[in-house]
Coordinates of C-alpha atoms in Angstrom, one line a residue:
M18 CA -18.7 -38.4 4.6
S19 CA -18.7 -34.7 4.4
D20 CA -16.3 -32.6 2.9
T21 CA -14.2 -30.3 5.0
T22 CA -14.7 -27.0 3.3
P23 CA -12.3 -24.4 5.1
A24 CA -13.7 -20.9 6.4
P25 CA -12.9 -17.9 4.4
P26 CA -9.3 -16.6 5.0
A27 CA -9.0 -13.5 7.3
A28 CA -8.1 -10.5 5.4
W29 CA -4.7 -9.0 6.5
P30 CA -2.8 -11.9 5.8
L31 CA -4.0 -11.8 2.2
V32 CA -3.3 -8.3 2.1
A33 CA 0.3 -8.9 3.2
L34 CA 1.2 -11.7 0.9
F35 CA -0.2 -9.7 -1.7
T36 CA 1.8 -6.8 -0.7
A37 CA 5.0 -9.0 -0.9
G38 CA 4.3 -10.4 -4.1
Y39 CA 3.4 -7.1 -6.1
V40 CA 6.1 -4.7 -4.6
A41 CA 8.9 -6.3 -6.8
P42 CA 7.1 -5.3 -10.1
Y43 CA 6.1 -1.8 -8.4
L44 CA 9.9 -1.3 -8.2
L45 CA 10.6 -2.2 -11.5
P46 CA 11.7 1.2 -12.9
T47 CA 14.1 1.9 -10.2
V48 CA 15.4 -1.8 -10.5
V49 CA 16.2 -1.7 -14.3
G50 CA 17.5 1.9 -13.7
R51 CA 20.1 0.8 -10.8
L52 CA 21.2 -2.2 -12.6
D53 CA 21.9 -0.3 -16.1
A54 CA 23.8 2.3 -13.8
H55 CA 25.8 0.3 -11.5
L56 CA 26.6 -2.9 -13.5
P57 CA 28.3 -3.6 -16.8
L58 CA 24.8 -3.7 -18.6
S59 CA 23.0 -1.6 -21.1
P60 CA 19.5 -0.2 -20.9
A61 CA 18.2 -3.3 -22.7
Q62 CA 20.1 -5.8 -20.9
A63 CA 19.0 -4.2 -17.9
G64 CA 15.5 -4.7 -19.0
L65 CA 16.0 -8.3 -20.1
V66 CA 17.0 -8.8 -16.0
G67 CA 14.0 -7.2 -14.9
T68 CA 11.7 -9.8 -17.5
A69 CA 13.6 -12.4 -16.2
L70 CA 12.2 -11.4 -12.8
L71 CA 8.6 -11.1 -14.4
L72 CA 8.8 -14.5 -16.1
G73 CA 9.7 -16.1 -12.9
S74 CA 6.6 -14.5 -11.3
A75 CA 4.7 -15.7 -14.2
T76 CA 5.5 -19.5 -14.2
A77 CA 4.9 -19.7 -10.4
G78 CA 1.3 -18.3 -11.2
F79 CA 0.9 -21.1 -13.9
T80 CA 2.4 -23.7 -11.8
L81 CA 0.6 -23.3 -8.6
A82 CA -2.7 -22.4 -10.3
S83 CA -4.1 -26.3 -9.9
R84 CA -1.8 -27.1 -6.5
I85 CA -3.2 -24.3 -4.1
P86 CA -6.3 -26.2 -3.1
R87 CA -4.5 -29.3 -2.8
R88 CA -1.4 -28.4 -0.8
G89 CA -3.0 -25.8 0.9
P90 CA -2.2 -21.8 1.0
R91 CA 0.3 -22.1 4.2
P92 CA 2.9 -24.3 3.0
L93 CA 3.0 -22.4 -0.4
A94 CA 3.0 -19.0 1.1
R95 CA 6.0 -20.0 3.2
L96 CA 7.8 -21.8 0.1
G97 CA 7.4 -18.4 -1.9
L98 CA 8.7 -15.9 0.6
L99 CA 11.5 -18.0 1.4
L100 CA 12.3 -18.0 -2.2
A101 CA 12.0 -14.4 -2.5
V102 CA 14.2 -13.7 0.5
L103 CA 16.8 -16.1 -0.7
G104 CA 16.6 -14.9 -4.3
Y105 CA 16.5 -11.2 -3.9
G106 CA 18.8 -11.3 -0.9
T107 CA 21.5 -13.1 -3.3
A108 CA 20.9 -10.5 -6.0
A109 CA 21.5 -7.6 -3.5
S110 CA 24.8 -9.3 -2.0
T111 CA 26.7 -10.0 -5.1
T112 CA 28.1 -7.6 -8.6
L113 CA 28.6 -11.4 -10.2
L114 CA 26.1 -11.2 -13.3
P115 CA 25.1 -15.0 -13.2
L116 CA 24.3 -14.6 -9.6
V117 CA 22.4 -11.7 -9.8
V118 CA 20.4 -13.2 -12.6
A119 CA 19.7 -16.2 -11.0
G120 CA 18.8 -14.5 -7.9
V121 CA 16.2 -12.1 -9.9
V122 CA 14.8 -15.5 -11.2
V123 CA 14.3 -17.0 -8.0
G124 CA 13.0 -14.3 -6.1
G125 CA 10.5 -13.9 -9.0
F126 CA 9.1 -17.2 -8.7
G127 CA 8.8 -16.6 -4.9
S128 CA 6.8 -13.3 -5.5
G129 CA 4.6 -14.9 -8.1
S130 CA 4.0 -17.7 -5.4
A131 CA 3.0 -15.3 -2.7
T132 CA 0.8 -13.6 -5.5
A133 CA -0.7 -16.5 -6.6
V134 CA -1.8 -18.0 -2.8
A135 CA -3.2 -14.3 -2.3
A136 CA -5.2 -14.3 -5.3
A137 CA -6.8 -17.6 -4.8
G138 CA -7.4 -16.5 -0.9
I139 CA -9.3 -13.3 -2.3
A140 CA -11.3 -14.9 -4.6
G141 CA -12.9 -17.1 -1.7
H142 CA -13.3 -14.3 0.6
R143 CA -16.6 -12.9 1.2
D144 CA -15.6 -9.3 -0.5
P145 CA -13.4 -9.8 -2.9
H146 CA -13.4 -6.3 -4.2
R147 CA -12.8 -4.9 -0.9
V148 CA -9.4 -7.0 -0.1
S149 CA -7.9 -6.5 -3.3
S150 CA -8.7 -2.8 -2.9
V151 CA -7.1 -2.7 0.7
G152 CA -4.1 -4.9 -1.2
L153 CA -3.5 -2.6 -3.8
L154 CA -3.7 0.4 -1.1
S155 CA -0.5 -1.6 0.7
V156 CA 1.2 -2.1 -2.0
S157 CA 1.1 1.5 -3.6
A158 CA 2.0 2.8 0.1
T159 CA 5.1 0.5 0.3
A160 CA 6.4 1.6 -3.4
G161 CA 5.9 5.0 -2.4
A162 CA 7.8 4.8 0.6
L163 CA 10.5 3.0 -1.1
Y164 CA 10.5 5.5 -4.1
L165 CA 10.8 8.2 -1.4
S166 CA 13.9 6.8 0.9
L167 CA 15.9 4.4 -1.6
P168 CA 17.7 7.9 -3.5
H169 CA 18.6 9.0 -0.2
L170 CA 19.9 5.7 1.3
G171 CA 22.8 5.5 -1.1
G172 CA 23.6 3.9 -4.9
G173 CA 24.4 0.6 -5.8
H174 CA 22.2 -1.8 -7.4
G175 CA 21.4 -4.3 -4.4
L176 CA 19.4 -1.6 -2.4
P177 CA 16.1 -2.1 -4.2
F178 CA 16.8 -6.2 -4.3
A179 CA 17.3 -5.8 -0.3
A180 CA 14.1 -3.8 0.2
I181 CA 11.8 -6.3 -1.8
A182 CA 13.7 -9.5 0.2
L183 CA 12.9 -7.4 3.7
V184 CA 9.2 -6.8 2.7
A185 CA 8.9 -10.6 2.0
A186 CA 10.2 -11.2 5.2
L187 CA 7.9 -9.2 7.1
A188 CA 5.1 -10.7 5.6
W189 CA 6.1 -14.2 7.1
P190 CA 3.9 -14.1 10.3
A191 CA 0.9 -13.8 8.4
T192 CA 1.4 -17.1 7.1
G193 CA 0.5 -18.4 10.2
R194 CA -3.3 -17.4 9.8
L195 CA -3.3 -19.4 6.4
G196 CA -4.8 -22.9 6.4
G197 CA -2.7 -25.8 5.6
A198 CA -3.1 -29.0 3.4
T199 CA -6.8 -30.5 3.5
R200 CA -8.1 -33.8 2.4
P201 CA -11.0 -32.9 0.1
G202 CA -13.9 -35.1 0.3
P203 CA -16.3 -36.5 -2.9
A204 CA -18.2 -33.5 -3.6
A205 CA -14.8 -31.3 -3.3
A206 CA -13.3 -33.9 -5.8
R207 CA -16.4 -33.4 -8.3
R208 CA -15.8 -29.6 -8.3
A209 CA -11.8 -29.7 -8.8
G210 CA -12.9 -30.3 -12.5
R211 CA -12.3 -27.4 -15.3
P212 CA -13.1 -23.9 -13.9
P213 CA -16.7 -22.6 -14.8
Y214 CA -17.2 -20.1 -17.3
P215 CA -13.9 -21.3 -19.6
R216 CA -14.7 -19.2 -22.4
A217 CA -15.0 -15.9 -20.6
G218 CA -12.0 -16.7 -18.2
A219 CA -10.0 -17.5 -21.4
V220 CA -11.0 -14.6 -22.7
L221 CA -10.2 -12.5 -19.7
A222 CA -7.0 -14.2 -19.3
G223 CA -5.9 -13.4 -22.5
C224 CA -7.0 -9.8 -22.6
L225 CA -5.0 -9.2 -19.0
L226 CA -2.1 -10.4 -20.7
F227 CA -2.3 -7.6 -23.1
W228 CA -3.6 -5.4 -21.0
S229 CA -0.3 -6.2 -18.6
L230 CA 1.7 -5.7 -21.4
T231 CA 1.0 -2.1 -22.1
Q232 CA 1.1 -1.1 -18.3
E233 CA 4.5 -2.4 -17.8
A234 CA 6.0 -1.2 -21.3
L235 CA 5.2 2.2 -20.1
W236 CA 6.5 1.4 -16.7
G237 CA 9.5 0.0 -17.5
V238 CA 10.7 3.1 -19.8
S239 CA 8.9 5.9 -17.4
G240 CA 12.6 6.6 -15.9
R241 CA 14.1 6.8 -19.2
I242 CA 11.2 9.2 -20.6
G243 CA 11.5 11.1 -17.5
A244 CA 15.5 11.1 -17.5
E245 CA 16.0 11.6 -21.1
Q246 CA 12.8 13.0 -22.7
A247 CA 11.6 15.5 -19.7
G248 CA 14.9 16.1 -18.2
L249 CA 14.5 15.1 -14.5
S250 CA 17.2 14.0 -12.1
E251 CA 16.6 10.6 -10.5
A252 CA 15.4 12.4 -6.8
T253 CA 12.9 14.2 -8.9
L254 CA 11.8 11.0 -10.5
G255 CA 11.3 9.5 -6.9
V256 CA 9.3 12.1 -6.0
V257 CA 7.1 12.0 -9.1
F258 CA 6.6 8.2 -8.9
A259 CA 5.9 8.4 -5.2
V260 CA 3.2 11.1 -5.7
A261 CA 1.7 9.2 -8.5
L262 CA 1.5 6.1 -6.4
G263 CA 0.1 8.4 -3.9
A264 CA -2.6 8.8 -6.5
G265 CA -3.3 5.2 -6.6
L266 CA -3.9 5.1 -3.0
L267 CA -6.4 7.8 -3.2
G268 CA -8.1 6.1 -6.1
V269 CA -8.2 2.9 -5.0
T270 CA -9.4 4.3 -1.6
G271 CA -12.2 5.7 -3.5
A272 CA -12.9 2.5 -5.5
S273 CA -13.1 0.6 -2.1
A274 CA -15.4 2.8 -0.7
F275 CA -17.8 2.9 -4.0
G276 CA -17.9 -0.9 -4.3
T277 CA -19.5 -2.6 -7.0
R278 CA -22.7 -0.2 -7.4
L279 CA -21.8 0.4 -11.1
G280 CA -21.2 -3.0 -11.8
R281 CA -17.5 -4.1 -13.0
A282 CA -18.3 -3.1 -16.7
V283 CA -18.4 0.3 -16.7
P284 CA -14.9 0.7 -14.2
I285 CA -13.4 -1.5 -16.6
G286 CA -14.5 -0.4 -20.0
A287 CA -14.0 3.4 -19.1
G288 CA -11.2 3.2 -16.9
T289 CA -8.9 1.2 -19.6
A290 CA -9.8 4.0 -22.2
A291 CA -9.0 6.5 -19.8
I292 CA -5.6 4.6 -19.0
A293 CA -4.8 4.6 -22.9
G294 CA -4.9 8.3 -22.9
C295 CA -2.9 8.9 -19.9
V296 CA -0.2 6.3 -21.7
V297 CA -0.3 8.8 -24.8
L298 CA 0.1 11.7 -22.7
T299 CA 3.1 10.3 -20.5
A300 CA 5.0 9.2 -23.6
S301 CA 4.6 12.4 -25.2
A302 CA 5.8 14.5 -22.5
D303 CA 8.8 16.5 -23.0
G304 CA 8.9 18.4 -19.2
L305 CA 7.9 17.9 -15.8
P306 CA 4.4 19.3 -16.2
G307 CA 3.4 17.2 -19.0
F308 CA 5.4 13.9 -17.3
A309 CA 3.9 14.4 -13.9
A310 CA 0.2 14.8 -15.1
G311 CA 0.2 11.6 -17.3
E312 CA 2.0 9.8 -14.9
V313 CA -0.1 10.9 -11.7
L314 CA -3.4 10.5 -13.8
W315 CA -2.2 6.7 -15.0
N316 CA -1.4 5.7 -11.4
A317 CA -4.7 6.9 -10.1
V318 CA -6.7 5.2 -12.5
Y319 CA -4.5 1.9 -13.2
P320 CA -5.2 0.5 -9.6
V321 CA -8.6 1.0 -9.8
V322 CA -9.5 -0.6 -12.9
L323 CA -7.0 -3.9 -11.5
S324 CA -8.9 -3.9 -8.3
Y325 CA -12.3 -4.6 -10.6
L326 CA -10.2 -7.1 -12.7
I327 CA -9.6 -9.2 -9.8
G328 CA -12.9 -8.9 -8.5
L329 CA -14.0 -10.2 -11.9
A330 CA -11.9 -13.3 -12.0
A331 CA -13.1 -13.8 -8.5
A332 CA -16.6 -13.9 -9.6
L333 CA -15.8 -16.3 -12.6
D334 CA -15.0 -18.9 -10.0
P335 CA -15.0 -18.5 -6.3
R336 CA -12.4 -21.5 -6.0
G337 CA -10.0 -18.7 -7.2
R338 CA -8.5 -20.6 -10.1
W339 CA -9.4 -18.1 -12.6
A340 CA -7.9 -15.6 -10.4
V341 CA -4.7 -17.4 -10.4
F342 CA -4.7 -18.2 -14.2
A343 CA -5.3 -14.5 -14.9
G344 CA -2.7 -13.4 -12.4
A345 CA -0.2 -15.6 -14.4
A346 CA -1.3 -14.3 -17.5
S347 CA -1.2 -10.6 -16.3
S348 CA 2.5 -11.7 -15.1
L349 CA 3.6 -13.0 -18.2
G350 CA 2.3 -9.7 -19.7
T351 CA 3.9 -7.6 -17.5
A352 CA 7.6 -9.8 -17.9
C353 CA 7.1 -8.7 -21.7
G354 CA 6.5 -5.5 -21.5
P355 CA 9.8 -3.9 -20.5
V356 CA 11.1 -5.6 -23.8
V357 CA 8.0 -4.5 -25.9
G358 CA 8.3 -1.1 -24.5
S359 CA 12.2 -1.0 -25.4
L360 CA 11.6 -2.1 -28.9
L361 CA 8.6 0.1 -29.6
A362 CA 10.8 3.2 -28.3
E363 CA 13.5 2.2 -30.8
A364 CA 11.4 1.6 -33.6
F365 CA 9.1 4.7 -33.4
G366 CA 10.4 7.0 -30.8
L367 CA 8.6 7.1 -27.3
P368 CA 5.5 9.4 -28.3
G369 CA 5.2 6.8 -31.0
M370 CA 5.2 3.9 -28.5
G371 CA 2.4 5.7 -26.7
L372 CA 0.2 5.7 -29.4
V373 CA 0.7 2.2 -30.0
L374 CA 0.3 1.2 -26.5
G375 CA -3.0 3.4 -26.4
G376 CA -4.3 1.6 -29.2
L377 CA -3.7 -2.1 -27.8
L378 CA -5.3 -0.7 -24.6
L379 CA -8.4 0.5 -26.5
A380 CA -8.6 -3.0 -28.4
V381 CA -8.9 -4.9 -25.3
A382 CA -11.3 -2.4 -23.5
G383 CA -14.1 -4.2 -25.4
P384 CA -13.6 -7.8 -24.9
L385 CA -13.0 -7.1 -21.0
T386 CA -16.1 -5.2 -20.7
A387 CA -18.0 -7.8 -22.5
V388 CA -16.7 -10.5 -19.8
A389 CA -17.5 -8.0 -17.1
L390 CA -21.2 -8.0 -18.8
H391 CA -21.5 -11.7 -19.1
A392 CA -20.2 -12.2 -15.4
G393 CA -22.8 -9.9 -14.0
K394 CA -25.6 -11.7 -15.9
G395 CA -24.3 -14.9 -14.9
A396 CA -24.4 -13.9 -11.1
A397 CA -28.0 -12.5 -11.4
A398 CA -29.3 -15.8 -12.8
A399 CA -27.6 -17.6 -10.1
A400 CA -29.2 -15.4 -7.5
T401 CA -32.7 -15.8 -9.1
A402 CA -32.2 -19.6 -9.2
T403 CA -31.4 -20.0 -5.7
A404 CA -34.0 -17.2 -4.6
G405 CA -36.3 -19.9 -2.6
E406 CA -38.2 -21.1 -5.7
P407 CA -39.9 -24.1 -5.6
V408 CA -38.5 -27.2 -7.2
L409 CA -40.7 -28.7 -9.7
R410 CA -41.2 -31.8 -12.4
G411 CA -38.6 -33.9 -10.6
E412 CA -35.6 -31.2 -11.0
V413 CA -33.1 -30.8 -8.0
A414 CA -31.7 -27.3 -8.0
A415 CA -27.8 -27.1 -7.7
P416 CA -26.8 -26.5 -3.9
A417 CA -25.3 -23.1 -3.3
P418 CA -21.5 -23.3 -2.9
G419 CA -20.4 -23.3 1.1
P420 CA -20.3 -25.9 3.8
A421 CA -24.4 -26.6 3.5
A422 CA -23.8 -27.5 0.0
D423 CA -21.6 -30.4 0.7
A424 CA -23.8 -31.9 3.2
P425 CA -25.2 -35.6 2.6
V426 CA -28.6 -35.7 1.4
R427 CA -30.5 -38.7 1.3
V428 CA -32.7 -39.0 -1.9
R429 CA -36.0 -41.0 -2.3
R430 CA -37.0 -41.6 -5.6
T431 CA -40.7 -41.9 -6.4
P432 CA -42.4 -42.6 -9.7
R433 CA -43.5 -38.8 -10.1
R434 CA -41.1 -36.7 -7.9
I435 CA -38.2 -36.6 -6.0
L436 CA -38.2 -35.7 -2.2
L437 CA -35.2 -34.4 -0.8
L438 CA -35.1 -35.6 2.7
T439 CA -33.1 -33.3 4.7
P440 CA -33.5 -32.8 8.3
T441 CA -35.6 -30.1 8.2
A442 CA -38.1 -31.7 5.8
A443 CA -38.3 -34.7 7.9
R444 CA -39.2 -32.7 10.9
T445 CA -42.0 -31.3 9.2
R446 CA -43.0 -34.3 8.1
R447 CA -43.1 -35.9 11.6
A448 CA -45.2 -32.7 12.8
A449 CA -47.8 -33.2 10.1
A450 CA -48.1 -36.8 10.9
K451 CA -48.6 -35.9 14.6
A452 CA -51.2 -33.0 13.6
R453 CA -53.3 -35.7 11.7
L454 CA -53.7 -38.2 14.8

C-alpha cells in the first residue's frame, strides 16, 4: 500500500497562523510597560510575566515538534488559537494577578502552538523563504498598526492582550485550509526517525537560542531605553516602534524579492554582524536621533536575517522537524531575553548591556554561517546525486522526496545487477521485445 503524502499547504493560511503566533512577542515592550504601569508590579516583575508568556510559547514548540505530522496541522492549529483567545482574553479582562499570569501562560502556549504549526507547514512548502518573508511582512504590519493605535485607545493593561486575542480569532478561518490527521504508510513510518543533519540542526537550534535571546533582551528594555535614557514619551515611543517595524517591512520585501541568489550564509553572517552594531547603537542612545536610528536599522535587518534562518531550518529537514525545534529554541531564548536584558542593564548599565549583547551576537554569527554553508553543500550534493546519472554496480539511488518516492517498486535481483521494474521500465522492455520480433 502506498503512503498518503499530503500536498504542500497553501501559503495564506500559514501566513495567518504565523502572524497570530508571532504578534505577542512583537508587542512585548508595550505589554510589559502596561503591566508595570497599571498593575502592582515592579519593572522586573512585569518582565517576569513577559518571560512567562514566552516560556509558554517555547514549551508548545518542544511539545508539538513530533506530533504535528501524526496529529495533523488543523486540530493543533485550532487548539492553539483557542488557547490564545481564552488565555489572552482572560488576562485582558481581570486585574487579579494570578489570573493574569495564568492567562498569559495559556495564551503563550497557544501562540507557540500556532507558530509551530506554521513553521512545519512553511518548511514543507515549495518556497519556504518566500512564505516566511510574507509571514514576517504580515506580522510586522500588524504590530506596527497596533503600536500606532494602542496609545490612542486608552490606558489599562488589558488592551494589548485583547488585541493579541483578536488577531488569533481572526486567524481561525485559515485553519479550514489546513490538513487533518493522516495515517502514514510504511515509507513515512521509516522516515519518521530522527531528523537529518543532527549535528547541524543542533548547532542551528543552540545558536538560535542565543541569537533570539540577544534580540529580545534589547527589545524587552527598548521602552526603558527610550523613556529613561532618551527621554521620550509613550506616544513618541509608539511612533518610533511603528516606523522601525515599517523599516522591517521594507527589509523583508527586499529579501523576498532577492531570494537566495547569494545563498543563506552571506545574509545570515553579515546580517547578524550588522545587528550587533545596531544593538550597541540603540543601547547607548541618549536622545531621539540615536535611539530612532538604532531601532529603525535594527528592525530593518532583524526580520531579513530571521527569514533566512527559517529557510535554513526548512532546508535541513523538509518535514519541518528542525524548523519546529529551532523555533522552540528561539522562543526559549526569547523568553529569557527580558530577564537577561534587565539583569545586564542593572549590572553594567544600558550601554554596557548593549556591548555584551553585541559581543554575543558576533560569537554566534560564525557557527550560523558554517551551518548555512554546510546546508548549501548538502543541497548541491543531493541535486547532483539525483540529476539523472545512471545507477552502476548494483547500487540503488535513494528516491527524491515526494509522492513518487513512496510508490511501491518491485525489485528483481540478478547475480550481477539490480533492475528496478517501474511501469516505465516495463513498457520499455515490452517495446524492445516487439522490435526484436
